[in-house]
Coordinates of N, CA, C and O in Angstrom, one line a residue:
M141 N 163.6 132.7 86.7 CA 164.6 131.7 86.3 C 163.8 130.5 85.7 O 162.8 130.1 86.1
I142 N 164.4 130.0 84.6 CA 163.8 128.9 83.9 C 164.0 127.6 84.7 O 165.1 127.3 85.2
E143 N 163.0 126.8 84.8 CA 163.1 125.5 85.5 C 162.4 124.5 84.5 O 161.3 124.7 84.1
I144 N 163.1 123.4 84.2 CA 162.5 122.3 83.4 C 162.3 121.2 84.4 O 163.2 120.7 85.1
L145 N 161.0 120.9 84.6 CA 160.6 119.9 85.6 C 160.2 118.6 84.9 O 159.4 118.6 83.9
T146 N 160.6 117.4 85.5 CA 160.1 116.1 85.1 C 159.5 115.5 86.4 O 159.5 116.1 87.5
N147 N 159.2 114.2 86.3 CA 158.7 113.5 87.5 C 159.7 113.5 88.6 O 159.4 113.6 89.8
R148 N 161.0 113.3 88.3 CA 162.1 113.2 89.3 C 163.1 114.3 89.3 O 163.9 114.4 90.2
L149 N 163.1 115.1 88.2 CA 164.2 116.0 88.0 C 163.8 117.5 87.9 O 162.7 117.8 87.5
M150 N 164.8 118.3 88.3 CA 164.7 119.7 88.0 C 166.0 120.1 87.2 O 167.1 119.8 87.7
I151 N 165.8 120.7 86.1 CA 167.0 121.1 85.3 C 166.9 122.6 85.2 O 165.9 123.2 84.8
I152 N 168.0 123.2 85.7 CA 168.0 124.7 85.8 C 169.4 125.2 85.3 O 170.4 124.5 85.4
P153 N 169.4 126.4 84.7 CA 170.6 127.0 84.3 C 171.5 127.3 85.5 O 171.0 127.7 86.6
C154 N 172.8 127.1 85.4 CA 173.7 127.4 86.4 C 173.9 128.9 86.6 O 174.2 129.6 85.6
S155 N 173.6 129.4 87.7 CA 173.7 130.9 88.0 C 175.2 131.3 88.0 O 176.1 130.5 88.2
L156 N 175.4 132.6 87.9 CA 176.7 133.2 88.0 C 177.3 132.9 89.3 O 178.5 132.5 89.4
D157 N 176.5 133.0 90.4 CA 177.0 132.8 91.7 C 177.5 131.3 91.9 O 178.6 131.1 92.5
I158 N 176.7 130.4 91.4 CA 177.1 129.0 91.5 C 178.4 128.7 90.7 O 179.3 128.1 91.1
A159 N 178.4 129.2 89.5 CA 179.6 129.0 88.6 C 180.8 129.6 89.3 O 181.9 128.9 89.3
K160 N 180.8 130.8 89.8 CA 181.9 131.4 90.5 C 182.3 130.6 91.7 O 183.5 130.3 92.0
S161 N 181.3 130.1 92.5 CA 181.6 129.3 93.7 C 182.3 128.0 93.3 O 183.1 127.5 94.0
L162 N 181.9 127.4 92.2 CA 182.5 126.1 91.7 C 184.0 126.3 91.4 O 184.8 125.5 91.7
V163 N 184.3 127.5 90.9 CA 185.7 127.8 90.5 C 186.5 128.3 91.7 O 187.6 127.8 92.0
F164 N 185.9 129.2 92.5 CA 186.7 129.9 93.5 C 186.5 129.5 95.0 O 187.3 129.7 95.8
H165 N 185.3 129.0 95.3 CA 184.9 128.7 96.7 C 184.2 127.4 96.8 O 183.1 127.3 97.5
R166 N 184.7 126.3 96.3 CA 184.0 125.1 96.2 C 183.7 124.5 97.7 O 182.6 124.0 97.9
K167 N 184.7 124.6 98.6 CA 184.5 124.1 99.9 C 183.3 124.9 100.6 O 182.5 124.2 101.3
E168 N 183.3 126.2 100.4 CA 182.2 127.0 101.0 C 180.8 126.6 100.4 O 179.8 126.5 101.1
L169 N 180.8 126.4 99.1 CA 179.6 126.0 98.4 C 179.1 124.7 99.0 O 177.9 124.5 99.2
D170 N 180.0 123.7 99.1 CA 179.6 122.4 99.7 C 179.0 122.5 101.1 O 178.1 121.8 101.4
K171 N 179.5 123.4 101.9 CA 179.0 123.6 103.3 C 177.7 124.3 103.3 O 176.8 123.9 104.1
R172 N 177.5 125.3 102.5 CA 176.3 126.2 102.6 C 175.1 125.8 101.7 O 174.0 126.2 102.0
S173 N 175.4 125.1 100.6 CA 174.3 124.9 99.7 C 173.3 123.9 100.2 O 173.6 122.9 100.7
P174 N 172.0 124.2 99.9 CA 171.0 123.2 100.3 C 170.9 122.0 99.3 O 170.3 121.0 99.6
I175 N 171.6 122.2 98.2 CA 171.7 121.1 97.2 C 173.1 120.5 97.3 O 174.1 121.1 97.4
E176 N 173.1 119.1 97.3 CA 174.4 118.4 97.4 C 175.1 118.4 96.1 O 174.5 118.1 95.0
F177 N 176.4 118.7 96.1 CA 177.2 118.7 94.9 C 178.2 117.5 95.0 O 179.0 117.4 96.0
P178 N 178.1 116.5 94.1 CA 179.0 115.3 94.2 C 180.4 115.7 94.2 O 180.8 116.7 93.5
F179 N 181.3 114.9 94.9 CA 182.7 115.2 95.0 C 183.4 115.3 93.6 O 184.1 116.2 93.3
G180 N 183.0 114.4 92.7 CA 183.7 114.4 91.3 C 183.1 115.3 90.3 O 183.5 115.4 89.2
W181 N 182.1 116.1 90.7 CA 181.4 117.0 89.8 C 181.9 118.4 90.0 O 182.0 118.8 91.2
P182 N 182.1 119.2 89.1 CA 181.9 118.9 87.6 C 183.0 118.2 87.0 O 184.1 118.1 87.6
S183 N 182.7 117.7 85.8 CA 183.8 116.9 85.1 C 184.8 117.9 84.6 O 184.7 119.1 84.6
S184 N 186.0 117.4 84.2 CA 187.1 118.3 83.7 C 186.6 119.1 82.5 O 187.0 120.2 82.3
F185 N 185.7 118.5 81.6 CA 185.2 119.3 80.5 C 184.4 120.5 81.0 O 184.6 121.6 80.5
V186 N 183.6 120.3 82.0 CA 182.8 121.4 82.5 C 183.7 122.4 83.2 O 183.5 123.6 83.1
K187 N 184.7 121.9 84.0 CA 185.6 122.8 84.6 C 186.3 123.7 83.6 O 186.5 124.9 83.9
G188 N 186.7 123.2 82.5 CA 187.3 124.0 81.4 C 186.4 125.0 80.8 O 186.8 126.0 80.3
F189 N 185.1 124.7 80.8 CA 184.1 125.5 80.2 C 183.7 126.7 81.2 O 183.2 127.8 80.7
L190 N 183.8 126.5 82.5 CA 183.3 127.5 83.5 C 183.9 128.9 83.3 O 183.1 129.8 83.4
P191 N 185.2 129.1 83.1 CA 185.6 130.5 82.9 C 184.9 131.2 81.7 O 184.6 132.4 81.9
Y192 N 184.8 130.5 80.6 CA 184.1 131.1 79.5 C 182.6 131.4 79.8 O 182.1 132.5 79.5
Y193 N 182.0 130.5 80.5 CA 180.6 130.6 80.9 C 180.4 131.8 81.9 O 179.5 132.6 81.7
I194 N 181.3 131.9 82.8 CA 181.3 133.1 83.8 C 181.4 134.4 83.0 O 180.7 135.3 83.3
E195 N 182.4 134.4 82.1 CA 182.6 135.6 81.3 C 181.3 136.0 80.5 O 180.9 137.2 80.4
C196 N 180.6 135.0 79.9 CA 179.4 135.2 79.2 C 178.3 135.8 80.1 O 177.6 136.8 79.7
L197 N 178.2 135.2 81.3 CA 177.2 135.7 82.2 C 177.5 137.1 82.7 O 176.6 138.0 82.9
E198 N 178.8 137.4 83.0 CA 179.2 138.7 83.5 C 179.0 139.8 82.4 O 178.8 141.0 82.7
T199 N 179.1 139.4 81.1 CA 178.9 140.4 80.1 C 177.5 140.5 79.6 O 177.2 141.0 78.6
K200 N 176.6 139.8 80.4 CA 175.2 139.9 80.1 C 174.7 139.2 78.8 O 173.7 139.5 78.3
E201 N 175.6 138.3 78.3 CA 175.1 137.5 77.2 C 173.9 136.6 77.6 O 173.8 136.3 78.8
K202 N 173.1 136.3 76.7 CA 171.9 135.5 77.1 C 172.4 134.2 77.6 O 173.0 133.4 76.9
A203 N 172.0 133.8 78.8 CA 172.4 132.6 79.4 C 171.9 131.4 78.7 O 172.5 130.3 78.7
N204 N 170.8 131.5 78.0 CA 170.2 130.4 77.3 C 170.9 130.1 76.0 O 170.7 129.1 75.4
D205 N 171.7 131.1 75.5 CA 172.4 130.9 74.2 C 173.6 129.9 74.3 O 174.0 129.3 73.4
C206 N 174.1 129.9 75.5 CA 175.3 129.1 75.7 C 175.3 128.8 77.2 O 175.2 129.8 78.0
G207 N 175.3 127.6 77.6 CA 175.3 127.5 79.0 C 175.4 126.1 79.6 O 175.3 125.1 79.0
L208 N 175.5 126.2 80.9 CA 175.6 125.0 81.8 C 174.3 124.9 82.5 O 173.8 125.8 83.1
W209 N 173.7 123.7 82.4 CA 172.4 123.4 83.1 C 172.7 122.3 84.1 O 173.3 121.3 83.8
L210 N 172.1 122.5 85.2 CA 172.3 121.5 86.3 C 171.1 120.5 86.3 O 170.0 120.9 86.3
I211 N 171.5 119.2 86.4 CA 170.4 118.2 86.5 C 170.4 117.8 88.0 O 171.3 117.3 88.6
I212 N 169.2 118.1 88.6 CA 169.1 117.9 90.1 C 168.0 116.8 90.3 O 166.9 116.9 89.8
L213 N 168.4 115.8 91.1 CA 167.4 114.8 91.5 C 166.6 115.5 92.6 O 167.1 115.7 93.7
Y214 N 165.4 115.8 92.3 CA 164.6 116.7 93.1 C 164.4 116.3 94.5 O 164.7 117.0 95.5
E215 N 163.9 115.1 94.7 CA 163.6 114.6 96.1 C 164.8 114.5 97.0 O 164.8 114.7 98.2
E216 N 166.0 114.2 96.4 CA 167.2 114.0 97.2 C 168.0 115.3 97.3 O 169.0 115.4 98.0
K217 N 167.5 116.4 96.5 CA 168.2 117.7 96.5 C 169.7 117.5 96.2 O 170.6 117.9 97.0
K218 N 170.0 116.8 95.1 CA 171.4 116.4 94.8 C 171.6 116.6 93.3 O 170.8 116.2 92.5
I219 N 172.7 117.2 92.9 CA 173.1 117.4 91.5 C 173.6 116.0 91.1 O 174.5 115.4 91.7
I220 N 173.1 115.5 90.0 CA 173.5 114.3 89.5 C 174.2 114.4 88.1 O 174.7 113.4 87.5
G221 N 174.2 115.6 87.5 CA 174.9 115.8 86.3 C 174.6 117.1 85.7 O 174.1 118.0 86.4
D222 N 174.9 117.2 84.4 CA 174.8 118.5 83.7 C 174.5 118.3 82.2 O 174.7 117.3 81.7
I223 N 174.0 119.4 81.7 CA 173.9 119.5 80.2 C 174.5 120.8 79.8 O 174.3 121.8 80.4
L224 N 175.4 120.7 78.8 CA 176.0 121.8 78.2 C 175.4 122.2 76.9 O 175.3 121.3 76.0
L225 N 175.0 123.4 76.7 CA 174.5 123.9 75.5 C 175.7 124.7 74.9 O 176.1 125.7 75.4
L226 N 176.2 124.1 73.8 CA 177.5 124.6 73.3 C 177.3 125.7 72.2 O 177.4 125.4 71.0
G227 N 176.9 126.9 72.6 CA 176.8 128.0 71.7 C 175.4 128.2 71.3 O 174.5 127.5 71.6
K228 N 175.2 129.3 70.6 CA 173.9 129.8 70.1 C 173.5 128.9 68.9 O 174.4 128.3 68.2
P229 N 172.2 128.7 68.7 CA 171.8 128.0 67.5 C 172.4 128.7 66.2 O 172.5 129.9 66.1
S230 N 172.8 127.8 65.2 CA 173.3 128.4 64.0 C 172.1 129.0 63.2 O 171.0 128.9 63.6
K231 N 172.4 129.6 62.1 CA 171.4 130.2 61.2 C 170.3 129.2 60.8 O 169.2 129.6 60.6
E232 N 170.8 128.0 60.7 CA 169.8 126.9 60.3 C 169.1 126.4 61.5 O 168.3 125.4 61.3
G233 N 169.3 126.9 62.7 CA 168.6 126.4 63.9 C 169.2 125.2 64.5 O 168.6 124.5 65.3
E234 N 170.5 124.9 64.2 CA 171.2 123.8 64.8 C 171.9 124.2 66.1 O 172.6 125.2 66.1
V235 N 171.8 123.3 67.1 CA 172.5 123.6 68.4 C 173.1 122.2 68.8 O 172.6 121.2 68.6
E236 N 174.3 122.4 69.5 CA 175.0 121.2 69.9 C 174.9 121.1 71.5 O 175.0 122.1 72.2
L237 N 174.7 119.9 71.9 CA 174.6 119.6 73.4 C 175.6 118.5 73.7 O 176.0 117.7 72.9
C238 N 175.9 118.5 75.0 CA 176.6 117.3 75.6 C 176.0 117.2 77.0 O 175.5 118.1 77.6
Y239 N 176.1 116.0 77.5 CA 175.5 115.7 78.8 C 176.5 114.9 79.6 O 177.4 114.2 79.1
H240 N 176.3 114.9 80.9 CA 177.1 114.1 81.8 C 176.3 113.8 83.0 O 175.7 114.7 83.6
V241 N 176.1 112.5 83.4 CA 175.5 112.1 84.6 C 176.5 111.5 85.5 O 177.2 110.5 85.2
E242 N 176.7 112.1 86.7 CA 177.7 111.8 87.6 C 177.6 110.5 88.3 O 178.4 109.7 88.4
D243 N 176.4 110.3 88.9 CA 176.2 109.2 89.8 C 175.9 107.9 89.1 O 174.8 107.8 88.5
K244 N 176.8 107.0 89.1 CA 176.7 105.8 88.3 C 175.6 104.8 88.9 O 175.2 103.9 88.3
S245 N 175.3 105.1 90.2 CA 174.3 104.3 90.8 C 172.8 104.6 90.3 O 171.9 103.9 90.5
V246 N 172.7 105.8 89.7 CA 171.4 106.2 89.2 C 171.1 105.5 87.9 O 172.0 105.3 87.1
D247 N 169.9 104.9 87.8 CA 169.6 104.1 86.6 C 169.6 105.0 85.3 O 169.4 106.2 85.4
E248 N 169.9 104.4 84.2 CA 170.0 105.2 83.0 C 168.8 105.8 82.5 O 168.8 106.7 81.6
T249 N 167.6 105.5 83.1 CA 166.4 106.2 82.6 C 166.5 107.7 83.1 O 165.8 108.5 82.5
I250 N 167.3 108.0 84.1 CA 167.4 109.4 84.5 C 168.1 110.2 83.4 O 167.6 111.3 83.2
A251 N 169.1 109.7 82.8 CA 169.8 110.4 81.7 C 168.8 110.7 80.6 O 168.7 111.8 80.0
Y252 N 168.0 109.7 80.3 CA 167.0 109.8 79.2 C 166.0 110.9 79.6 O 165.7 111.8 78.8
E253 N 165.5 110.8 80.8 CA 164.5 111.8 81.3 C 165.0 113.2 81.2 O 164.3 114.1 80.8
A254 N 166.3 113.4 81.6 CA 166.9 114.7 81.6 C 167.1 115.2 80.2 O 166.7 116.4 79.8
V255 N 167.7 114.5 79.3 CA 168.1 114.9 78.0 C 166.8 115.1 77.1 O 166.6 116.0 76.4
D256 N 165.8 114.2 77.3 CA 164.6 114.2 76.6 C 163.8 115.5 77.0 O 163.3 116.3 76.1
A257 N 163.8 115.8 78.2 CA 163.1 117.0 78.7 C 163.8 118.3 78.2 O 163.1 119.3 77.8
F258 N 165.1 118.3 78.2 CA 165.9 119.4 77.7 C 165.7 119.6 76.2 O 165.5 120.8 75.8
I259 N 165.7 118.6 75.4 CA 165.5 118.7 74.0 C 164.1 119.1 73.7 O 163.9 120.0 72.8
D260 N 163.2 118.6 74.5 CA 161.8 119.1 74.3 C 161.7 120.6 74.5 O 161.0 121.3 73.8
W261 N 162.3 121.1 75.6 CA 162.3 122.5 75.9 C 162.9 123.3 74.8 O 162.4 124.3 74.3
L262 N 164.1 122.8 74.3 CA 164.9 123.5 73.3 C 164.1 123.6 72.0 O 164.1 124.6 71.3
T263 N 163.4 122.5 71.6 CA 162.7 122.5 70.3 C 161.5 123.4 70.4 O 160.9 123.7 69.3
Y264 N 161.0 123.7 71.5 CA 159.9 124.7 71.6 C 160.4 126.1 71.5 O 159.6 127.0 71.3
Q265 N 161.7 126.3 71.6 CA 162.3 127.6 71.3 C 162.3 127.8 69.8 O 162.7 127.0 69.1
K266 N 161.9 129.0 69.4 CA 161.7 129.3 68.0 C 162.9 129.0 67.1 O 162.8 128.5 66.0
S267 N 164.1 129.3 67.6 CA 165.3 129.2 66.7 C 165.9 127.8 66.6 O 166.8 127.6 65.9
V268 N 165.5 126.8 67.4 CA 166.1 125.5 67.4 C 165.3 124.5 66.6 O 164.2 124.3 67.0
K269 N 165.9 124.1 65.6 CA 165.3 123.1 64.7 C 166.0 121.7 64.7 O 165.4 120.7 64.4
K270 N 167.2 121.7 65.1 CA 168.0 120.5 65.1 C 168.9 120.5 66.3 O 169.6 121.5 66.6
V271 N 169.0 119.3 67.0 CA 169.9 119.1 68.1 C 170.9 118.1 67.7 O 170.6 117.0 67.2
V272 N 172.2 118.4 68.0 CA 173.3 117.5 67.6 C 174.0 117.2 68.9 O 174.3 118.0 69.7
M273 N 174.4 115.9 69.0 CA 175.2 115.4 70.1 C 176.3 114.4 69.5 O 176.1 113.9 68.5
E274 N 177.4 114.3 70.3 CA 178.4 113.4 69.9 C 178.8 112.4 71.0 O 178.6 112.7 72.2
C275 N 179.4 111.3 70.6 CA 179.9 110.3 71.6 C 181.0 109.5 71.0 O 181.1 109.4 69.7
D276 N 181.7 108.8 71.8 CA 182.8 107.9 71.4 C 182.1 106.6 71.0 O 181.0 106.3 71.5
V277 N 182.7 105.9 70.0 CA 182.0 104.6 69.6 C 181.9 103.6 70.7 O 181.1 102.6 70.6
Q278 N 182.7 103.7 71.8 CA 182.6 102.8 72.9 C 181.7 103.2 74.0 O 181.6 102.5 75.0
Q279 N 181.0 104.3 73.9 CA 180.1 104.8 74.9 C 178.7 104.2 74.7 O 177.8 104.8 74.2
D280 N 178.6 102.9 75.1 CA 177.4 102.2 74.9 C 176.1 102.8 75.5 O 175.1 102.8 74.9
L281 N 176.3 103.4 76.7 CA 175.1 104.1 77.3 C 174.7 105.3 76.5 O 173.4 105.5 76.4
S282 N 175.6 106.1 76.0 CA 175.2 107.2 75.2 C 174.6 106.8 73.9 O 173.5 107.3 73.5
I283 N 175.1 105.8 73.3 CA 174.6 105.3 72.0 C 173.1 104.8 72.2 O 172.2 105.1 71.5
R284 N 172.9 104.0 73.3 CA 171.5 103.6 73.6 C 170.6 104.7 73.9 O 169.5 104.8 73.5
L285 N 171.1 105.7 74.7 CA 170.3 106.9 75.0 C 169.9 107.6 73.7 O 168.7 108.0 73.5
F286 N 170.9 107.9 72.8 CA 170.6 108.6 71.6 C 169.6 107.9 70.7 O 168.7 108.5 70.2
D287 N 169.8 106.6 70.7 CA 168.8 105.8 69.9 C 167.4 105.8 70.5 O 166.4 106.0 69.8
K288 N 167.3 105.7 71.8 CA 166.1 105.8 72.5 C 165.4 107.1 72.3 O 164.1 107.2 72.2
L289 N 166.2 108.2 72.2 CA 165.6 109.5 72.0 C 165.1 109.7 70.6 O 164.5 110.7 70.3
G290 N 165.4 108.8 69.7 CA 165.0 108.9 68.3 C 166.0 109.7 67.5 O 165.7 110.1 66.3
M291 N 167.3 109.8 68.0 CA 168.3 110.5 67.2 C 168.9 109.5 66.2 O 168.8 108.3 66.3
V292 N 169.4 110.1 65.1 CA 170.0 109.4 64.0 C 171.5 109.6 64.0 O 171.9 110.8 64.0
C293 N 172.3 108.5 63.8 CA 173.7 108.7 63.7 C 174.0 109.1 62.3 O 173.7 108.4 61.3
T294 N 174.6 110.3 62.1 CA 174.7 110.9 60.7 C 176.2 110.9 60.3 O 176.4 111.1 59.1
K295 N 177.1 110.6 61.2 CA 178.5 110.7 60.8 C 179.4 109.9 61.8 O 179.2 110.0 63.0
K296 N 180.4 109.3 61.2 CA 181.5 108.6 62.0 C 182.8 109.3 61.6 O 183.1 109.3 60.4
D297 N 183.5 109.8 62.6 CA 184.8 110.5 62.3 C 185.8 109.9 63.3 O 185.9 110.3 64.5
G298 N 186.5 108.9 62.8 CA 187.4 108.1 63.7 C 186.6 107.4 64.8 O 185.8 106.6 64.5
R299 N 186.9 107.8 66.0 CA 186.2 107.1 67.2 C 184.9 107.9 67.5 O 184.2 107.4 68.5
F300 N 184.6 109.0 66.9 CA 183.4 109.7 67.3 C 182.2 109.6 66.3 O 182.4 109.5 65.1
L301 N 181.1 109.5 67.0 CA 179.8 109.4 66.2 C 179.0 110.7 66.4 O 179.0 111.2 67.6
K302 N 178.5 111.2 65.4 CA 177.6 112.4 65.4 C 176.2 112.0 65.3 O 175.8 111.3 64.4
W303 N 175.3 112.4 66.2 CA 173.9 112.1 66.3 C 173.1 113.4 66.1 O 173.5 114.4 66.6
E304 N 171.9 113.3 65.5 CA 171.1 114.5 65.4 C 169.6 114.1 65.4 O 169.2 112.9 65.1
I305 N 168.8 115.0 65.8 CA 167.4 114.9 65.7 C 166.8 116.3 65.3 O 167.3 117.3 65.8
Q306 N 165.9 116.3 64.3 CA 165.3 117.5 63.8 C 164.0 117.8 64.4 O 163.3 116.8 64.8
K307 N 163.6 119.0 64.5 CA 162.4 119.4 65.1 C 161.2 118.8 64.5 O 160.3 118.3 65.1
K308 N 161.2 118.6 63.1 CA 160.1 118.0 62.5 C 159.9 116.6 62.9 O 158.8 116.0 62.9
D309 N 161.0 115.9 63.3 CA 160.9 114.5 63.8 C 160.2 114.5 65.1 O 159.7 113.4 65.5
L310 N 160.2 115.6 65.9 CA 159.7 115.6 67.2 C 158.2 116.0 67.2 O 157.5 115.8 68.2
E311 N 157.7 116.6 66.2 CA 156.3 117.1 66.2 C 155.3 116.0 65.8 O 155.6 115.0 65.2

């Protein structure tokens, strides 16, 4: 299993067992898991994604091509958020991500640490040359995060901003 490690975090792909437990057996998962799952997690967006993700895993699609990754605060053994890889890289090597950090008491450097490590890992993958993320114009924390990551805002569509970073920018 792939593990992306930082000083404070472990980022791992969500297994089929955990994905199914989140949908069908949440109470049992909360009781038995050595890792704490926050009450409000996953977000409604991730809940909507889970059936598709489960289907992909059951049909043996490559989990790395599309997936849910868990952000775990390692010392506390607690899930604090997730990163969604929204599909396979395009022919041009572009992939879209979104992230969510659940625990508002966690300082914003955690989100930076998680997303930076994940982008780093992705760009070492041969087929990923550009990472794209979106946010609402009022999501100040995301805007600061994307700016700190070195991403460039390339498009405004109504209330949404599109940000990207290319592999050559990271080398």
